[in-house]
Amino acid sequence: LRNRAVAEKLWPSWRVHVFCEQVLSNELEAAIQGDISIVVGGFVMMSIYMSLFLGRYRDCVRSRQGVASAAVFSVLLGAIAAFGVCAVLGVYYNETVNIALFVLIGVGVDDAFIIVTALEDLDDAARPSGKAVDGSPLDTGEAERRIGDAMGGCGTSILLSSATNALAFALGSFTPLPGLRSFCTYASVGMVFDFAFQITFFVAVVAIDEKRRVARCS
């Protein structure tokens, strides 16, 4: 700072701007902290909207409040796994990496919506009064078959969207900018883990919830 003051005094028409990676990191941190309330508010609103959407039915049989919580928790598991793997691999961490969390929650919630909507579309056609398509009472086998049919219908779109996002961020990791490179790397790995937990953990929770609904309706 003293050298900067001397330089500006000797050459008043010049303006000295000190730039280094630490300065960039400090500026980004200040910007993120300034918007932290907005980011947290958006995250909470998204979680509330998901709970309202999946639990929009007033009766406890058709409501999926537990599934909504599992969807958010599934994204959290994917983020933890991605951050752990990147840390083990030595990927540089900076403040911009935190933004990847909100990218993951957006993509993960979207996948959860697609899975649940595909299943409910089959439910509306297959069991208007607690019956299977052929009119027989529903059982756990029928519930598992419908979940398989739902995943067969929506699995391709989820796979393609997750693969496209992961590839786009992976290409972005080749940028020479250190902050952006770290962000893209964390986001790309996070997309892979988010997809993995969506089709394993979240689908398993949906299967358990569907069996609960079948047991209450039988």
mmCIF file of the C-alpha atoms, coordinates in Angstrom:
data_MODEL
# 
_entry.id   MODEL 
# 
loop_
_atom_site.group_PDB 
_atom_site.id 
_atom_site.type_symbol 
_atom_site.label_atom_id 
_atom_site.label_alt_id 
_atom_site.label_comp_id 
_atom_site.label_asym_id 
_atom_site.label_entity_id 
_atom_site.label_seq_id 
_atom_site.pdbx_PDB_ins_code 
_atom_site.Cartn_x 
_atom_site.Cartn_y 
_atom_site.Cartn_z 
_atom_site.occupancy 
_atom_site.B_iso_or_equiv 
_atom_site.pdbx_formal_charge 
_atom_site.auth_seq_id 
_atom_site.auth_comp_id 
_atom_site.auth_asym_id 
_atom_site.auth_atom_id 
_atom_site.pdbx_PDB_model_num 
ATOM 1   C CA . LEU A 1 1   ? 0.000   0.000   0.000   1.00 0.00 ? 1   LEU A CA 1 
ATOM 2   C CA . ARG A 1 2   ? 2.913   2.395   0.732   1.00 0.00 ? 2   ARG A CA 1 
ATOM 3   C CA . ASN A 1 3   ? 4.418   1.741   -2.700  1.00 0.00 ? 3   ASN A CA 1 
ATOM 4   C CA . ARG A 1 4   ? 1.027   2.364   -4.238  1.00 0.00 ? 4   ARG A CA 1 
ATOM 5   C CA . ALA A 1 5   ? 0.753   5.762   -2.506  1.00 0.00 ? 5   ALA A CA 1 
ATOM 6   C CA . VAL A 1 6   ? 4.265   6.718   -3.650  1.00 0.00 ? 6   VAL A CA 1 
ATOM 7   C CA . ALA A 1 7   ? 3.512   5.683   -7.233  1.00 0.00 ? 7   ALA A CA 1 
ATOM 8   C CA . GLU A 1 8   ? 0.297   7.697   -7.324  1.00 0.00 ? 8   GLU A CA 1 
ATOM 9   C CA . LYS A 1 9   ? 2.147   10.723  -5.934  1.00 0.00 ? 9   LYS A CA 1 
ATOM 10  C CA . LEU A 1 10  ? 4.905   10.527  -8.543  1.00 0.00 ? 10  LEU A CA 1 
ATOM 11  C CA . TRP A 1 11  ? 2.519   9.850   -11.421 1.00 0.00 ? 11  TRP A CA 1 
ATOM 12  C CA . PRO A 1 12  ? -0.826  11.457  -10.503 1.00 0.00 ? 12  PRO A CA 1 
ATOM 13  C CA . SER A 1 13  ? -2.360  10.641  -13.873 1.00 0.00 ? 13  SER A CA 1 
ATOM 14  C CA . TRP A 1 14  ? -1.805  6.926   -13.233 1.00 0.00 ? 14  TRP A CA 1 
ATOM 15  C CA . ARG A 1 15  ? -3.992  4.721   -11.116 1.00 0.00 ? 15  ARG A CA 1 
ATOM 16  C CA . VAL A 1 16  ? -2.391  1.671   -9.515  1.00 0.00 ? 16  VAL A CA 1 
ATOM 17  C CA . HIS A 1 17  ? -4.627  -1.380  -9.002  1.00 0.00 ? 17  HIS A CA 1 
ATOM 18  C CA . VAL A 1 18  ? -3.144  -4.222  -7.001  1.00 0.00 ? 18  VAL A CA 1 
ATOM 19  C CA . PHE A 1 19  ? -4.390  -7.618  -8.185  1.00 0.00 ? 19  PHE A CA 1 
ATOM 20  C CA . CYS A 1 20  ? -3.551  -11.116 -7.015  1.00 0.00 ? 20  CYS A CA 1 
ATOM 21  C CA . GLU A 1 21  ? -5.421  -14.341 -6.352  1.00 0.00 ? 21  GLU A CA 1 
ATOM 22  C CA . GLN A 1 22  ? -5.907  -13.424 -2.693  1.00 0.00 ? 22  GLN A CA 1 
ATOM 23  C CA . VAL A 1 23  ? -7.492  -10.112 -3.670  1.00 0.00 ? 23  VAL A CA 1 
ATOM 24  C CA . LEU A 1 24  ? -9.885  -11.918 -5.996  1.00 0.00 ? 24  LEU A CA 1 
ATOM 25  C CA . SER A 1 25  ? -10.729 -14.386 -3.250  1.00 0.00 ? 25  SER A CA 1 
ATOM 26  C CA . ASN A 1 26  ? -11.413 -11.566 -0.788  1.00 0.00 ? 26  ASN A CA 1 
ATOM 27  C CA . GLU A 1 27  ? -13.664 -9.743  -3.238  1.00 0.00 ? 27  GLU A CA 1 
ATOM 28  C CA . LEU A 1 28  ? -15.611 -12.903 -4.030  1.00 0.00 ? 28  LEU A CA 1 
ATOM 29  C CA . GLU A 1 29  ? -15.997 -13.670 -0.344  1.00 0.00 ? 29  GLU A CA 1 
ATOM 30  C CA . ALA A 1 30  ? -17.313 -10.171 0.318   1.00 0.00 ? 30  ALA A CA 1 
ATOM 31  C CA . ALA A 1 31  ? -19.781 -10.479 -2.565  1.00 0.00 ? 31  ALA A CA 1 
ATOM 32  C CA . ILE A 1 32  ? -21.017 -13.886 -1.399  1.00 0.00 ? 32  ILE A CA 1 
ATOM 33  C CA . GLN A 1 33  ? -21.419 -12.717 2.198   1.00 0.00 ? 33  GLN A CA 1 
ATOM 34  C CA . GLY A 1 34  ? -23.400 -9.741  0.977   1.00 0.00 ? 34  GLY A CA 1 
ATOM 35  C CA . ASP A 1 35  ? -25.881 -12.005 -0.813  1.00 0.00 ? 35  ASP A CA 1 
ATOM 36  C CA . ILE A 1 36  ? -25.926 -14.791 1.762   1.00 0.00 ? 36  ILE A CA 1 
ATOM 37  C CA . SER A 1 37  ? -29.369 -13.840 3.066   1.00 0.00 ? 37  SER A CA 1 
ATOM 38  C CA . ILE A 1 38  ? -30.819 -13.909 -0.450  1.00 0.00 ? 38  ILE A CA 1 
ATOM 39  C CA . VAL A 1 39  ? -29.225 -17.281 -1.196  1.00 0.00 ? 39  VAL A CA 1 
ATOM 40  C CA . VAL A 1 40  ? -30.421 -18.815 2.073   1.00 0.00 ? 40  VAL A CA 1 
ATOM 41  C CA . GLY A 1 41  ? -33.887 -17.370 1.527   1.00 0.00 ? 41  GLY A CA 1 
ATOM 42  C CA . GLY A 1 42  ? -34.041 -18.884 -1.944  1.00 0.00 ? 42  GLY A CA 1 
ATOM 43  C CA . PHE A 1 43  ? -32.896 -22.259 -0.608  1.00 0.00 ? 43  PHE A CA 1 
ATOM 44  C CA . VAL A 1 44  ? -35.558 -22.236 2.104   1.00 0.00 ? 44  VAL A CA 1 
ATOM 45  C CA . MET A 1 45  ? -38.272 -21.202 -0.339  1.00 0.00 ? 45  MET A CA 1 
ATOM 46  C CA . MET A 1 46  ? -37.321 -24.027 -2.686  1.00 0.00 ? 46  MET A CA 1 
ATOM 47  C CA . SER A 1 47  ? -37.475 -26.549 0.156   1.00 0.00 ? 47  SER A CA 1 
ATOM 48  C CA . ILE A 1 48  ? -40.865 -25.226 1.277   1.00 0.00 ? 48  ILE A CA 1 
ATOM 49  C CA . TYR A 1 49  ? -42.213 -25.349 -2.266  1.00 0.00 ? 49  TYR A CA 1 
ATOM 50  C CA . MET A 1 50  ? -41.100 -28.932 -2.645  1.00 0.00 ? 50  MET A CA 1 
ATOM 51  C CA . SER A 1 51  ? -42.756 -29.909 0.634   1.00 0.00 ? 51  SER A CA 1 
ATOM 52  C CA . LEU A 1 52  ? -45.976 -28.208 -0.429  1.00 0.00 ? 52  LEU A CA 1 
ATOM 53  C CA . PHE A 1 53  ? -45.904 -29.845 -3.852  1.00 0.00 ? 53  PHE A CA 1 
ATOM 54  C CA . LEU A 1 54  ? -45.234 -33.388 -2.666  1.00 0.00 ? 54  LEU A CA 1 
ATOM 55  C CA . GLY A 1 55  ? -47.473 -33.004 0.379   1.00 0.00 ? 55  GLY A CA 1 
ATOM 56  C CA . ARG A 1 56  ? -50.291 -31.151 -1.357  1.00 0.00 ? 56  ARG A CA 1 
ATOM 57  C CA . TYR A 1 57  ? -52.833 -33.855 -0.484  1.00 0.00 ? 57  TYR A CA 1 
ATOM 58  C CA . ARG A 1 58  ? -54.539 -33.257 2.829   1.00 0.00 ? 58  ARG A CA 1 
ATOM 59  C CA . ASP A 1 59  ? -54.923 -36.915 3.750   1.00 0.00 ? 59  ASP A CA 1 
ATOM 60  C CA . CYS A 1 60  ? -51.923 -38.687 5.283   1.00 0.00 ? 60  CYS A CA 1 
ATOM 61  C CA . VAL A 1 61  ? -52.131 -41.599 2.819   1.00 0.00 ? 61  VAL A CA 1 
ATOM 62  C CA . ARG A 1 62  ? -51.380 -39.704 -0.380  1.00 0.00 ? 62  ARG A CA 1 
ATOM 63  C CA . SER A 1 63  ? -49.184 -37.031 1.180   1.00 0.00 ? 63  SER A CA 1 
ATOM 64  C CA . ARG A 1 64  ? -45.439 -37.426 0.519   1.00 0.00 ? 64  ARG A CA 1 
ATOM 65  C CA . GLN A 1 65  ? -43.881 -35.134 3.121   1.00 0.00 ? 65  GLN A CA 1 
ATOM 66  C CA . GLY A 1 66  ? -41.278 -37.760 3.981   1.00 0.00 ? 66  GLY A CA 1 
ATOM 67  C CA . VAL A 1 67  ? -40.337 -38.084 0.314   1.00 0.00 ? 67  VAL A CA 1 
ATOM 68  C CA . ALA A 1 68  ? -39.785 -34.327 0.108   1.00 0.00 ? 68  ALA A CA 1 
ATOM 69  C CA . SER A 1 69  ? -37.358 -34.471 3.025   1.00 0.00 ? 69  SER A CA 1 
ATOM 70  C CA . ALA A 1 70  ? -35.590 -37.458 1.465   1.00 0.00 ? 70  ALA A CA 1 
ATOM 71  C CA . ALA A 1 71  ? -35.136 -35.547 -1.806  1.00 0.00 ? 71  ALA A CA 1 
ATOM 72  C CA . VAL A 1 72  ? -33.350 -32.680 -0.050  1.00 0.00 ? 72  VAL A CA 1 
ATOM 73  C CA . PHE A 1 73  ? -31.312 -35.123 2.030   1.00 0.00 ? 73  PHE A CA 1 
ATOM 74  C CA . SER A 1 74  ? -30.332 -37.015 -1.121  1.00 0.00 ? 74  SER A CA 1 
ATOM 75  C CA . VAL A 1 75  ? -28.891 -33.823 -2.605  1.00 0.00 ? 75  VAL A CA 1 
ATOM 76  C CA . LEU A 1 76  ? -27.036 -33.205 0.654   1.00 0.00 ? 76  LEU A CA 1 
ATOM 77  C CA . LEU A 1 77  ? -25.515 -36.699 0.496   1.00 0.00 ? 77  LEU A CA 1 
ATOM 78  C CA . GLY A 1 78  ? -24.391 -36.090 -3.073  1.00 0.00 ? 78  GLY A CA 1 
ATOM 79  C CA . ALA A 1 79  ? -22.817 -32.754 -2.125  1.00 0.00 ? 79  ALA A CA 1 
ATOM 80  C CA . ILE A 1 80  ? -20.976 -34.277 0.842   1.00 0.00 ? 80  ILE A CA 1 
ATOM 81  C CA . ALA A 1 81  ? -19.673 -37.131 -1.308  1.00 0.00 ? 81  ALA A CA 1 
ATOM 82  C CA . ALA A 1 82  ? -18.577 -34.756 -4.080  1.00 0.00 ? 82  ALA A CA 1 
ATOM 83  C CA . PHE A 1 83  ? -16.800 -32.379 -1.713  1.00 0.00 ? 83  PHE A CA 1 
ATOM 84  C CA . GLY A 1 84  ? -15.099 -35.315 0.011   1.00 0.00 ? 84  GLY A CA 1 
ATOM 85  C CA . VAL A 1 85  ? -13.859 -36.849 -3.232  1.00 0.00 ? 85  VAL A CA 1 
ATOM 86  C CA . CYS A 1 86  ? -12.607 -33.509 -4.556  1.00 0.00 ? 86  CYS A CA 1 
ATOM 87  C CA . ALA A 1 87  ? -10.824 -32.835 -1.260  1.00 0.00 ? 87  ALA A CA 1 
ATOM 88  C CA . VAL A 1 88  ? -9.127  -36.245 -1.392  1.00 0.00 ? 88  VAL A CA 1 
ATOM 89  C CA . LEU A 1 89  ? -8.059  -35.617 -4.991  1.00 0.00 ? 89  LEU A CA 1 
ATOM 90  C CA . GLY A 1 90  ? -6.555  -32.285 -3.964  1.00 0.00 ? 90  GLY A CA 1 
ATOM 91  C CA . VAL A 1 91  ? -8.891  -30.010 -5.936  1.00 0.00 ? 91  VAL A CA 1 
ATOM 92  C CA . TYR A 1 92  ? -8.362  -26.439 -4.731  1.00 0.00 ? 92  TYR A CA 1 
ATOM 93  C CA . TYR A 1 93  ? -11.208 -25.093 -2.591  1.00 0.00 ? 93  TYR A CA 1 
ATOM 94  C CA . ASN A 1 94  ? -12.281 -21.457 -2.655  1.00 0.00 ? 94  ASN A CA 1 
ATOM 95  C CA . GLU A 1 95  ? -15.388 -19.433 -1.885  1.00 0.00 ? 95  GLU A CA 1 
ATOM 96  C CA . THR A 1 96  ? -16.914 -19.860 -5.345  1.00 0.00 ? 96  THR A CA 1 
ATOM 97  C CA . VAL A 1 97  ? -17.207 -23.605 -4.751  1.00 0.00 ? 97  VAL A CA 1 
ATOM 98  C CA . ASN A 1 98  ? -20.044 -22.939 -2.291  1.00 0.00 ? 98  ASN A CA 1 
ATOM 99  C CA . ILE A 1 99  ? -22.226 -21.818 -5.190  1.00 0.00 ? 99  ILE A CA 1 
ATOM 100 C CA . ALA A 1 100 ? -22.116 -25.393 -6.497  1.00 0.00 ? 100 ALA A CA 1 
ATOM 101 C CA . LEU A 1 101 ? -24.317 -26.427 -3.566  1.00 0.00 ? 101 LEU A CA 1 
ATOM 102 C CA . PHE A 1 102 ? -27.209 -24.397 -4.930  1.00 0.00 ? 102 PHE A CA 1 
ATOM 103 C CA . VAL A 1 103 ? -26.661 -25.717 -8.440  1.00 0.00 ? 103 VAL A CA 1 
ATOM 104 C CA . LEU A 1 104 ? -26.879 -29.243 -7.034  1.00 0.00 ? 104 LEU A CA 1 
ATOM 105 C CA . ILE A 1 105 ? -30.027 -28.557 -5.032  1.00 0.00 ? 105 ILE A CA 1 
ATOM 106 C CA . GLY A 1 106 ? -31.708 -27.165 -8.144  1.00 0.00 ? 106 GLY A CA 1 
ATOM 107 C CA . VAL A 1 107 ? -30.814 -30.141 -10.316 1.00 0.00 ? 107 VAL A CA 1 
ATOM 108 C CA . GLY A 1 108 ? -31.524 -32.671 -7.562  1.00 0.00 ? 108 GLY A CA 1 
ATOM 109 C CA . VAL A 1 109 ? -34.957 -31.253 -6.753  1.00 0.00 ? 109 VAL A CA 1 
ATOM 110 C CA . ASP A 1 110 ? -35.803 -31.226 -10.450 1.00 0.00 ? 110 ASP A CA 1 
ATOM 111 C CA . ASP A 1 111 ? -34.907 -34.930 -10.712 1.00 0.00 ? 111 ASP A CA 1 
ATOM 112 C CA . ALA A 1 112 ? -37.038 -35.695 -7.654  1.00 0.00 ? 112 ALA A CA 1 
ATOM 113 C CA . PHE A 1 113 ? -39.992 -33.869 -9.191  1.00 0.00 ? 113 PHE A CA 1 
ATOM 114 C CA . ILE A 1 114 ? -39.634 -35.875 -12.400 1.00 0.00 ? 114 ILE A CA 1 
ATOM 115 C CA . ILE A 1 115 ? -39.507 -39.219 -10.563 1.00 0.00 ? 115 ILE A CA 1 
ATOM 116 C CA . VAL A 1 116 ? -42.487 -38.506 -8.318  1.00 0.00 ? 116 VAL A CA 1 
ATOM 117 C CA . THR A 1 117 ? -44.544 -37.025 -11.154 1.00 0.00 ? 117 THR A CA 1 
ATOM 118 C CA . ALA A 1 118 ? -43.886 -40.066 -13.351 1.00 0.00 ? 118 ALA A CA 1 
ATOM 119 C CA . LEU A 1 119 ? -45.009 -42.359 -10.534 1.00 0.00 ? 119 LEU A CA 1 
ATOM 120 C CA . GLU A 1 120 ? -48.131 -40.346 -9.774  1.00 0.00 ? 120 GLU A CA 1 
ATOM 121 C CA . ASP A 1 121 ? -49.082 -40.341 -13.452 1.00 0.00 ? 121 ASP A CA 1 
ATOM 122 C CA . LEU A 1 122 ? -49.058 -44.139 -13.307 1.00 0.00 ? 122 LEU A CA 1 
ATOM 123 C CA . ASP A 1 123 ? -50.969 -44.087 -10.016 1.00 0.00 ? 123 ASP A CA 1 
ATOM 124 C CA . ASP A 1 124 ? -53.724 -41.924 -11.471 1.00 0.00 ? 124 ASP A CA 1 
ATOM 125 C CA . ALA A 1 125 ? -54.210 -44.367 -14.336 1.00 0.00 ? 125 ALA A CA 1 
ATOM 126 C CA . ALA A 1 126 ? -53.639 -47.596 -12.419 1.00 0.00 ? 126 ALA A CA 1 
ATOM 127 C CA . ARG A 1 127 ? -55.508 -47.201 -9.164  1.00 0.00 ? 127 ARG A CA 1 
ATOM 128 C CA . PRO A 1 128 ? -58.422 -44.774 -9.208  1.00 0.00 ? 128 PRO A CA 1 
ATOM 129 C CA . SER A 1 129 ? -60.040 -46.603 -6.278  1.00 0.00 ? 129 SER A CA 1 
ATOM 130 C CA . GLY A 1 130 ? -57.260 -48.595 -4.675  1.00 0.00 ? 130 GLY A CA 1 
ATOM 131 C CA . LYS A 1 131 ? -57.212 -51.167 -7.467  1.00 0.00 ? 131 LYS A CA 1 
ATOM 132 C CA . ALA A 1 132 ? -54.610 -52.286 -9.949  1.00 0.00 ? 132 ALA A CA 1 
ATOM 133 C CA . VAL A 1 133 ? -55.117 -51.963 -13.684 1.00 0.00 ? 133 VAL A CA 1 
ATOM 134 C CA . ASP A 1 134 ? -56.887 -55.340 -13.873 1.00 0.00 ? 134 ASP A CA 1 
ATOM 135 C CA . GLY A 1 135 ? -59.152 -54.468 -10.911 1.00 0.00 ? 135 GLY A CA 1 
ATOM 136 C CA . SER A 1 136 ? -57.357 -56.653 -8.370  1.00 0.00 ? 136 SER A CA 1 
ATOM 137 C CA . PRO A 1 137 ? -56.281 -55.259 -4.965  1.00 0.00 ? 137 PRO A CA 1 
ATOM 138 C CA . LEU A 1 138 ? -52.908 -53.577 -4.917  1.00 0.00 ? 138 LEU A CA 1 
ATOM 139 C CA . ASP A 1 139 ? -49.977 -55.371 -3.299  1.00 0.00 ? 139 ASP A CA 1 
ATOM 140 C CA . THR A 1 140 ? -46.335 -54.586 -2.729  1.00 0.00 ? 140 THR A CA 1 
ATOM 141 C CA . GLY A 1 141 ? -45.387 -56.365 -5.941  1.00 0.00 ? 141 GLY A CA 1 
ATOM 142 C CA . GLU A 1 142 ? -47.690 -54.096 -7.906  1.00 0.00 ? 142 GLU A CA 1 
ATOM 143 C CA . ALA A 1 143 ? -46.133 -51.057 -6.186  1.00 0.00 ? 143 ALA A CA 1 
ATOM 144 C CA . GLU A 1 144 ? -42.623 -52.211 -7.088  1.00 0.00 ? 144 GLU A CA 1 
ATOM 145 C CA . ARG A 1 145 ? -43.675 -52.826 -10.683 1.00 0.00 ? 145 ARG A CA 1 
ATOM 146 C CA . ARG A 1 146 ? -45.107 -49.304 -10.973 1.00 0.00 ? 146 ARG A CA 1 
ATOM 147 C CA . ILE A 1 147 ? -41.919 -47.799 -9.588  1.00 0.00 ? 147 ILE A CA 1 
ATOM 148 C CA . GLY A 1 148 ? -39.966 -49.761 -12.180 1.00 0.00 ? 148 GLY A CA 1 
ATOM 149 C CA . ASP A 1 149 ? -42.297 -48.530 -14.932 1.00 0.00 ? 149 ASP A CA 1 
ATOM 150 C CA . ALA A 1 150 ? -41.976 -44.952 -13.707 1.00 0.00 ? 150 ALA A CA 1 
ATOM 151 C CA . MET A 1 151 ? -38.176 -45.148 -13.684 1.00 0.00 ? 151 MET A CA 1 
ATOM 152 C CA . GLY A 1 152 ? -38.243 -46.735 -17.119 1.00 0.00 ? 152 GLY A CA 1 
ATOM 153 C CA . GLY A 1 153 ? -40.194 -43.761 -18.396 1.00 0.00 ? 153 GLY A CA 1 
ATOM 154 C CA . CYS A 1 154 ? -38.288 -40.928 -16.715 1.00 0.00 ? 154 CYS A CA 1 
ATOM 155 C CA . GLY A 1 155 ? -34.864 -42.507 -16.156 1.00 0.00 ? 155 GLY A CA 1 
ATOM 156 C CA . THR A 1 156 ? -33.618 -41.637 -19.621 1.00 0.00 ? 156 THR A CA 1 
ATOM 157 C CA . SER A 1 157 ? -34.411 -37.940 -19.283 1.00 0.00 ? 157 SER A CA 1 
ATOM 158 C CA . ILE A 1 158 ? -32.769 -37.784 -15.837 1.00 0.00 ? 158 ILE A CA 1 
ATOM 159 C CA . LEU A 1 159 ? -29.684 -39.575 -17.129 1.00 0.00 ? 159 LEU A CA 1 
ATOM 160 C CA . LEU A 1 160 ? -29.335 -37.311 -20.149 1.00 0.00 ? 160 LEU A CA 1 
ATOM 161 C CA . SER A 1 161 ? -29.815 -34.087 -18.175 1.00 0.00 ? 161 SER A CA 1 
ATOM 162 C CA . SER A 1 162 ? -27.358 -35.157 -15.459 1.00 0.00 ? 162 SER A CA 1 
ATOM 163 C CA . ALA A 1 163 ? -24.797 -36.349 -18.001 1.00 0.00 ? 163 ALA A CA 1 
ATOM 164 C CA . THR A 1 164 ? -25.108 -33.116 -19.988 1.00 0.00 ? 164 THR A CA 1 
ATOM 165 C CA . ASN A 1 165 ? -24.655 -30.969 -16.888 1.00 0.00 ? 165 ASN A CA 1 
ATOM 166 C CA . ALA A 1 166 ? -21.711 -33.040 -15.661 1.00 0.00 ? 166 ALA A CA 1 
ATOM 167 C CA . LEU A 1 167 ? -20.026 -32.857 -19.072 1.00 0.00 ? 167 LEU A CA 1 
ATOM 168 C CA . ALA A 1 168 ? -20.584 -29.105 -19.376 1.00 0.00 ? 168 ALA A CA 1 
ATOM 169 C CA . PHE A 1 169 ? -19.026 -28.447 -15.976 1.00 0.00 ? 169 PHE A CA 1 
ATOM 170 C CA . ALA A 1 170 ? -16.214 -30.900 -16.724 1.00 0.00 ? 170 ALA A CA 1 
ATOM 171 C CA . LEU A 1 171 ? -15.329 -28.915 -19.838 1.00 0.00 ? 171 LEU A CA 1 
ATOM 172 C CA . GLY A 1 172 ? -15.447 -25.731 -17.768 1.00 0.00 ? 172 GLY A CA 1 
ATOM 173 C CA . SER A 1 173 ? -12.838 -27.193 -15.410 1.00 0.00 ? 173 SER A CA 1 
ATOM 174 C CA . PHE A 1 174 ? -10.206 -26.696 -18.129 1.00 0.00 ? 174 PHE A CA 1 
ATOM 175 C CA . THR A 1 175 ? -10.442 -22.913 -17.833 1.00 0.00 ? 175 THR A CA 1 
ATOM 176 C CA . PRO A 1 176 ? -7.231  -21.127 -16.760 1.00 0.00 ? 176 PRO A CA 1 
ATOM 177 C CA . LEU A 1 177 ? -9.110  -19.158 -14.070 1.00 0.00 ? 177 LEU A CA 1 
ATOM 178 C CA . PRO A 1 178 ? -8.420  -20.924 -10.747 1.00 0.00 ? 178 PRO A CA 1 
ATOM 179 C CA . GLY A 1 179 ? -11.688 -19.984 -9.050  1.00 0.00 ? 179 GLY A CA 1 
ATOM 180 C CA . LEU A 1 180 ? -13.865 -21.003 -11.969 1.00 0.00 ? 180 LEU A CA 1 
ATOM 181 C CA . ARG A 1 181 ? -11.856 -24.178 -12.498 1.00 0.00 ? 181 ARG A CA 1 
ATOM 182 C CA . SER A 1 182 ? -12.475 -25.322 -8.926  1.00 0.00 ? 182 SER A CA 1 
ATOM 183 C CA . PHE A 1 183 ? -16.164 -24.458 -9.118  1.00 0.00 ? 183 PHE A CA 1 
ATOM 184 C CA . CYS A 1 184 ? -16.659 -26.411 -12.336 1.00 0.00 ? 184 CYS A CA 1 
ATOM 185 C CA . THR A 1 185 ? -14.764 -29.415 -10.975 1.00 0.00 ? 185 THR A CA 1 
ATOM 186 C CA . TYR A 1 186 ? -16.808 -29.578 -7.777  1.00 0.00 ? 186 TYR A CA 1 
ATOM 187 C CA . ALA A 1 187 ? -20.047 -29.061 -9.705  1.00 0.00 ? 187 ALA A CA 1 
ATOM 188 C CA . SER A 1 188 ? -19.226 -31.761 -12.259 1.00 0.00 ? 188 SER A CA 1 
ATOM 189 C CA . VAL A 1 189 ? -18.402 -34.350 -9.599  1.00 0.00 ? 189 VAL A CA 1 
ATOM 190 C CA . GLY A 1 190 ? -21.473 -33.246 -7.652  1.00 0.00 ? 190 GLY A CA 1 
ATOM 191 C CA . MET A 1 191 ? -23.713 -33.894 -10.642 1.00 0.00 ? 191 MET A CA 1 
ATOM 192 C CA . VAL A 1 192 ? -22.470 -37.474 -10.863 1.00 0.00 ? 192 VAL A CA 1 
ATOM 193 C CA . PHE A 1 193 ? -23.044 -38.157 -7.172  1.00 0.00 ? 193 PHE A CA 1 
ATOM 194 C CA . ASP A 1 194 ? -26.389 -36.380 -7.184  1.00 0.00 ? 194 ASP A CA 1 
ATOM 195 C CA . PHE A 1 195 ? -27.608 -38.616 -9.992  1.00 0.00 ? 195 PHE A CA 1 
ATOM 196 C CA . ALA A 1 196 ? -26.283 -41.704 -8.213  1.00 0.00 ? 196 ALA A CA 1 
ATOM 197 C CA . PHE A 1 197 ? -28.096 -40.888 -4.969  1.00 0.00 ? 197 PHE A CA 1 
ATOM 198 C CA . GLN A 1 198 ? -31.285 -39.936 -6.779  1.00 0.00 ? 198 GLN A CA 1 
ATOM 199 C CA . ILE A 1 199 ? -31.600 -43.320 -8.506  1.00 0.00 ? 199 ILE A CA 1 
ATOM 200 C CA . THR A 1 200 ? -30.536 -45.304 -5.425  1.00 0.00 ? 200 THR A CA 1 
ATOM 201 C CA . PHE A 1 201 ? -31.325 -43.620 -2.100  1.00 0.00 ? 201 PHE A CA 1 
ATOM 202 C CA . PHE A 1 202 ? -34.236 -41.443 -3.236  1.00 0.00 ? 202 PHE A CA 1 
ATOM 203 C CA . VAL A 1 203 ? -35.887 -44.146 -5.324  1.00 0.00 ? 203 VAL A CA 1 
ATOM 204 C CA . ALA A 1 204 ? -35.572 -46.534 -2.366  1.00 0.00 ? 204 ALA A CA 1 
ATOM 205 C CA . VAL A 1 205 ? -37.368 -44.016 -0.141  1.00 0.00 ? 205 VAL A CA 1 
ATOM 206 C CA . VAL A 1 206 ? -40.071 -43.591 -2.787  1.00 0.00 ? 206 VAL A CA 1 
ATOM 207 C CA . ALA A 1 207 ? -40.493 -47.386 -2.903  1.00 0.00 ? 207 ALA A CA 1 
ATOM 208 C CA . ILE A 1 208 ? -40.911 -47.554 0.875   1.00 0.00 ? 208 ILE A CA 1 
ATOM 209 C CA . ASP A 1 209 ? -43.410 -44.705 0.786   1.00 0.00 ? 209 ASP A CA 1 
ATOM 210 C CA . GLU A 1 210 ? -45.338 -46.366 -2.030  1.00 0.00 ? 210 GLU A CA 1 
ATOM 211 C CA . LYS A 1 211 ? -45.578 -49.599 -0.065  1.00 0.00 ? 211 LYS A CA 1 
ATOM 212 C CA . ARG A 1 212 ? -46.908 -47.560 2.866   1.00 0.00 ? 212 ARG A CA 1 
ATOM 213 C CA . ARG A 1 213 ? -49.575 -46.068 0.675   1.00 0.00 ? 213 ARG A CA 1 
ATOM 214 C CA . VAL A 1 214 ? -50.497 -49.483 -0.702  1.00 0.00 ? 214 VAL A CA 1 
ATOM 215 C CA . ALA A 1 215 ? -50.788 -50.920 2.801   1.00 0.00 ? 215 ALA A CA 1 
ATOM 216 C CA . ARG A 1 216 ? -53.086 -48.076 3.876   1.00 0.00 ? 216 ARG A CA 1 
ATOM 217 C CA . CYS A 1 217 ? -55.258 -48.411 0.774   1.00 0.00 ? 217 CYS A CA 1 
ATOM 218 C CA . SER A 1 218 ? -55.575 -52.214 0.808   1.00 0.00 ? 218 SER A CA 1 
# 
